[in-house]
Structure formats: C-alpha cells, structure tokens
C-alpha cells in the first residue's frame, strides 16, 4: 500500500469561531454540510452519504479551535482535521483543513473539500 500524501487547504469563513465549531464538531452541524446524515456514539461518528456509511473516530478536539477524525478503515496514520484560525490583527476567521490522499487523488480530494466548504459557507450565510 502506498503512503498517502498529506495536504492542507485554507478557506476564509465569515463566521464566529464558536458558531463555526458547532458545524465541525456536532453530528447535527456536520449533517448540514459534510454528509447527508451524521450520528455519534461517544467518540465514534457514522457519516452517511447516499445510503453508504463510513465510520470515523474522533481523535482530538478543542472547543472553538479544532476537531480531528480518523476513518475506521484507514490502515495508516492518516486523519482529517478541521482547524479554526483567527487572524490576530484582522480577526478574519479561516478554516484550515488537513487531510491525506493517494498521490493521484490529491487534486480530487481538494476539489471535494472545496465543494463541501462551499456548502458550509452557504449554511453559515458566509458565501
């Protein structure tokens, strides 16, 4: 199995960190933009798209700052993280995504995140 490549992308989001965090860390918030439905039981999150389910474990979180998940079927140390960064001077809020993909799928993964975050911006009224 080839090693996945870590990539990072940043999106400016017009939202308070507190409101944005609710959409990143709660099943109801994630259901509004990331997946069709999201359920959680403790650290285990079930993401549902078009009837297909993917399990992820919540690895870390810090309120109003970031969440980090790992897909259950991942056989490596890959994860995806959504971090909220606030510029100290301008107070602009950015969503910083860290994810992993196979070499030939990095651009496709970035496009997928761009589309997902576009949905998030619409939900937040930030587009």
PDB file of C-alpha atoms in Angstrom:
ATOM      1  CA  UNK A   1       0.000   0.000   0.000  1.00  0.00           C
ATOM      2  CA  UNK A   2       1.398   3.371  -0.950  1.00  0.00           C
ATOM      3  CA  UNK A   3       1.730   6.088   1.631  1.00  0.00           C
ATOM      4  CA  UNK A   4      -0.848   8.794   1.450  1.00  0.00           C
ATOM      5  CA  UNK A   5       0.163  12.383   0.902  1.00  0.00           C
ATOM      6  CA  UNK A   6      -0.734  14.989   3.493  1.00  0.00           C
ATOM      7  CA  UNK A   7      -2.262  18.164   2.097  1.00  0.00           C
ATOM      8  CA  UNK A   8      -3.627  21.339   3.632  1.00  0.00           C
ATOM      9  CA  UNK A   9      -6.074  23.907   2.318  1.00  0.00           C
ATOM     10  CA  UNK A  10      -7.408  27.068   3.843  1.00  0.00           C
ATOM     11  CA  UNK A  11     -10.768  28.782   3.428  1.00  0.00           C
ATOM     12  CA  UNK A  12     -11.786  32.183   4.758  1.00  0.00           C
ATOM     13  CA  UNK A  13     -15.145  31.860   6.529  1.00  0.00           C
ATOM     14  CA  UNK A  14     -17.279  34.763   7.670  1.00  0.00           C
ATOM     15  CA  UNK A  15     -18.410  33.351  10.987  1.00  0.00           C
ATOM     16  CA  UNK A  16     -17.548  33.438  14.645  1.00  0.00           C
ATOM     17  CA  UNK A  17     -15.234  30.615  15.737  1.00  0.00           C
ATOM     18  CA  UNK A  18     -17.902  29.478  18.196  1.00  0.00           C
ATOM     19  CA  UNK A  19     -20.606  29.127  15.540  1.00  0.00           C
ATOM     20  CA  UNK A  20     -18.231  27.517  13.042  1.00  0.00           C
ATOM     21  CA  UNK A  21     -17.107  24.962  15.633  1.00  0.00           C
ATOM     22  CA  UNK A  22     -20.685  23.755  16.095  1.00  0.00           C
ATOM     23  CA  UNK A  23     -20.756  22.822  12.391  1.00  0.00           C
ATOM     24  CA  UNK A  24     -17.437  20.956  12.654  1.00  0.00           C
ATOM     25  CA  UNK A  25     -17.845  19.029  15.893  1.00  0.00           C
ATOM     26  CA  UNK A  26     -21.504  18.071  16.275  1.00  0.00           C
ATOM     27  CA  UNK A  27     -23.473  15.437  14.334  1.00  0.00           C
ATOM     28  CA  UNK A  28     -26.279  17.926  13.619  1.00  0.00           C
ATOM     29  CA  UNK A  29     -23.811  20.548  12.372  1.00  0.00           C
ATOM     30  CA  UNK A  30     -21.889  18.076  10.190  1.00  0.00           C
ATOM     31  CA  UNK A  31     -25.203  16.787   8.767  1.00  0.00           C
ATOM     32  CA  UNK A  32     -25.915  20.230   7.360  1.00  0.00           C
ATOM     33  CA  UNK A  33     -22.885  20.375   5.063  1.00  0.00           C
ATOM     34  CA  UNK A  34     -20.487  17.438   5.307  1.00  0.00           C
ATOM     35  CA  UNK A  35     -22.695  14.361   4.922  1.00  0.00           C
ATOM     36  CA  UNK A  36     -26.355  13.517   4.360  1.00  0.00           C
ATOM     37  CA  UNK A  37     -26.596  12.377   7.966  1.00  0.00           C
ATOM     38  CA  UNK A  38     -24.200  12.004  10.895  1.00  0.00           C
ATOM     39  CA  UNK A  39     -24.683  10.002  14.077  1.00  0.00           C
ATOM     40  CA  UNK A  40     -22.352   9.706  17.007  1.00  0.00           C
ATOM     41  CA  UNK A  41     -21.933   7.450  19.967  1.00  0.00           C
ATOM     42  CA  UNK A  42     -19.161   8.750  22.162  1.00  0.00           C
ATOM     43  CA  UNK A  43     -16.000   9.104  20.081  1.00  0.00           C
ATOM     44  CA  UNK A  44     -17.436   7.130  17.155  1.00  0.00           C
ATOM     45  CA  UNK A  45     -19.094   9.077  14.338  1.00  0.00           C
ATOM     46  CA  UNK A  46     -21.066   7.490  11.498  1.00  0.00           C
ATOM     47  CA  UNK A  47     -21.188   9.556   8.311  1.00  0.00           C
ATOM     48  CA  UNK A  48     -23.877   8.638   5.781  1.00  0.00           C
ATOM     49  CA  UNK A  49     -23.837   9.594   2.079  1.00  0.00           C
ATOM     50  CA  UNK A  50     -26.438   8.220  -0.342  1.00  0.00           C
ATOM     51  CA  UNK A  51     -27.105   5.310   2.000  1.00  0.00           C
ATOM     52  CA  UNK A  52     -23.415   4.359   2.337  1.00  0.00           C
ATOM     53  CA  UNK A  53     -21.930   4.578   5.822  1.00  0.00           C
ATOM     54  CA  UNK A  54     -18.385   5.471   6.845  1.00  0.00           C
ATOM     55  CA  UNK A  55     -17.203   5.229  10.433  1.00  0.00           C
ATOM     56  CA  UNK A  56     -14.729   7.690  11.900  1.00  0.00           C
ATOM     57  CA  UNK A  57     -13.245   8.055  15.343  1.00  0.00           C
ATOM     58  CA  UNK A  58     -12.938  11.459  16.957  1.00  0.00           C
ATOM     59  CA  UNK A  59      -9.240  11.549  17.855  1.00  0.00           C
ATOM     60  CA  UNK A  60      -8.929  15.030  19.332  1.00  0.00           C
ATOM     61  CA  UNK A  61     -10.869  18.204  19.750  1.00  0.00           C
ATOM     62  CA  UNK A  62     -10.501  21.562  21.403  1.00  0.00           C
ATOM     63  CA  UNK A  63     -13.623  23.650  21.768  1.00  0.00           C
ATOM     64  CA  UNK A  64     -13.836  26.509  19.232  1.00  0.00           C
ATOM     65  CA  UNK A  65     -10.426  25.518  17.783  1.00  0.00           C
ATOM     66  CA  UNK A  66     -10.281  22.152  16.008  1.00  0.00           C
ATOM     67  CA  UNK A  67     -11.539  18.606  15.527  1.00  0.00           C
ATOM     68  CA  UNK A  68      -9.554  15.630  14.234  1.00  0.00           C
ATOM     69  CA  UNK A  69     -11.102  12.412  12.941  1.00  0.00           C
ATOM     70  CA  UNK A  70      -9.651   9.172  11.574  1.00  0.00           C
ATOM     71  CA  UNK A  71     -11.601   6.905   9.242  1.00  0.00           C
ATOM     72  CA  UNK A  72     -12.065   3.469  10.798  1.00  0.00           C
ATOM     73  CA  UNK A  73     -10.963   1.613   7.645  1.00  0.00           C
ATOM     74  CA  UNK A  74      -7.749   3.640   7.271  1.00  0.00           C
ATOM     75  CA  UNK A  75      -4.826   1.282   7.743  1.00  0.00           C
ATOM     76  CA  UNK A  76      -2.291   4.043   8.163  1.00  0.00           C
ATOM     77  CA  UNK A  77      -1.948   7.027  10.460  1.00  0.00           C
ATOM     78  CA  UNK A  78      -3.987   9.314   8.234  1.00  0.00           C
ATOM     79  CA  UNK A  79      -6.672  11.592   9.621  1.00  0.00           C
ATOM     80  CA  UNK A  80      -8.614  14.661   8.652  1.00  0.00           C
ATOM     81  CA  UNK A  81      -8.574  17.774  10.738  1.00  0.00           C
ATOM     82  CA  UNK A  82     -10.632  20.952  10.610  1.00  0.00           C
ATOM     83  CA  UNK A  83      -8.925  23.795  12.440  1.00  0.00           C
ATOM     84  CA  UNK A  84     -10.292  27.280  13.088  1.00  0.00           C
ATOM     85  CA  UNK A  85      -7.661  30.003  12.795  1.00  0.00           C
ATOM     86  CA  UNK A  86      -8.380  33.604  13.793  1.00  0.00           C
ATOM     87  CA  UNK A  87      -6.008  36.254  12.462  1.00  0.00           C
ATOM     88  CA  UNK A  88      -4.836  38.270  15.459  1.00  0.00           C
ATOM     89  CA  UNK A  89      -4.770  41.557  13.571  1.00  0.00           C
ATOM     90  CA  UNK A  90      -7.722  41.417  11.158  1.00  0.00           C
ATOM     91  CA  UNK A  91      -9.807  38.952  13.218  1.00  0.00           C
ATOM     92  CA  UNK A  92     -10.566  37.112   9.966  1.00  0.00           C
ATOM     93  CA  UNK A  93     -11.660  33.519  10.577  1.00  0.00           C
ATOM     94  CA  UNK A  94     -10.193  30.751   8.437  1.00  0.00           C
ATOM     95  CA  UNK A  95     -10.975  27.069   8.256  1.00  0.00           C
ATOM     96  CA  UNK A  96      -7.760  25.122   7.803  1.00  0.00           C
ATOM     97  CA  UNK A  97      -8.262  21.569   6.504  1.00  0.00           C
ATOM     98  CA  UNK A  98      -5.590  18.883   6.818  1.00  0.00           C
ATOM     99  CA  UNK A  99      -6.261  15.599   5.037  1.00  0.00           C
ATOM    100  CA  UNK A 100      -4.478  12.712   3.344  1.00  0.00           C
ATOM    101  CA  UNK A 101      -4.976  11.217  -0.116  1.00  0.00           C
ATOM    102  CA  UNK A 102      -3.206   8.926  -2.531  1.00  0.00           C
ATOM    103  CA  UNK A 103      -0.791  10.735  -4.822  1.00  0.00           C
ATOM    104  CA  UNK A 104      -3.152  10.567  -7.804  1.00  0.00           C
ATOM    105  CA  UNK A 105      -6.168  11.707  -5.761  1.00  0.00           C
ATOM    106  CA  UNK A 106      -4.863  14.846  -4.016  1.00  0.00           C
ATOM    107  CA  UNK A 107      -6.375  17.300  -6.509  1.00  0.00           C
ATOM    108  CA  UNK A 108      -9.687  15.445  -6.491  1.00  0.00           C
ATOM    109  CA  UNK A 109      -9.725  15.496  -2.682  1.00  0.00           C
ATOM    110  CA  UNK A 110      -9.001  19.221  -2.640  1.00  0.00           C
ATOM    111  CA  UNK A 111     -11.904  19.800  -5.040  1.00  0.00           C
ATOM    112  CA  UNK A 112     -14.175  17.705  -2.826  1.00  0.00           C
ATOM    113  CA  UNK A 113     -13.219  19.781   0.224  1.00  0.00           C
ATOM    114  CA  UNK A 114     -13.752  22.990  -1.754  1.00  0.00           C
ATOM    115  CA  UNK A 115     -17.268  21.843  -2.659  1.00  0.00           C
ATOM    116  CA  UNK A 116     -18.028  20.739   0.902  1.00  0.00           C
ATOM    117  CA  UNK A 117     -16.787  24.016   2.390  1.00  0.00           C
ATOM    118  CA  UNK A 118     -18.827  25.910  -0.199  1.00  0.00           C
ATOM    119  CA  UNK A 119     -21.898  24.139   1.229  1.00  0.00           C
ATOM    120  CA  UNK A 120     -20.753  25.047   4.737  1.00  0.00           C
ATOM    121  CA  UNK A 121     -20.430  28.706   3.750  1.00  0.00           C
ATOM    122  CA  UNK A 122     -23.989  28.665   2.371  1.00  0.00           C
ATOM    123  CA  UNK A 123     -25.319  27.143   5.597  1.00  0.00           C
ATOM    124  CA  UNK A 124     -23.464  29.808   7.594  1.00  0.00           C
ATOM    125  CA  UNK A 125     -24.602  32.607   5.259  1.00  0.00           C
ATOM    126  CA  UNK A 126     -20.933  33.313   4.582  1.00  0.00           C
ATOM    127  CA  UNK A 127     -20.759  32.712   0.805  1.00  0.00           C
TER     128      UNK A 127
END
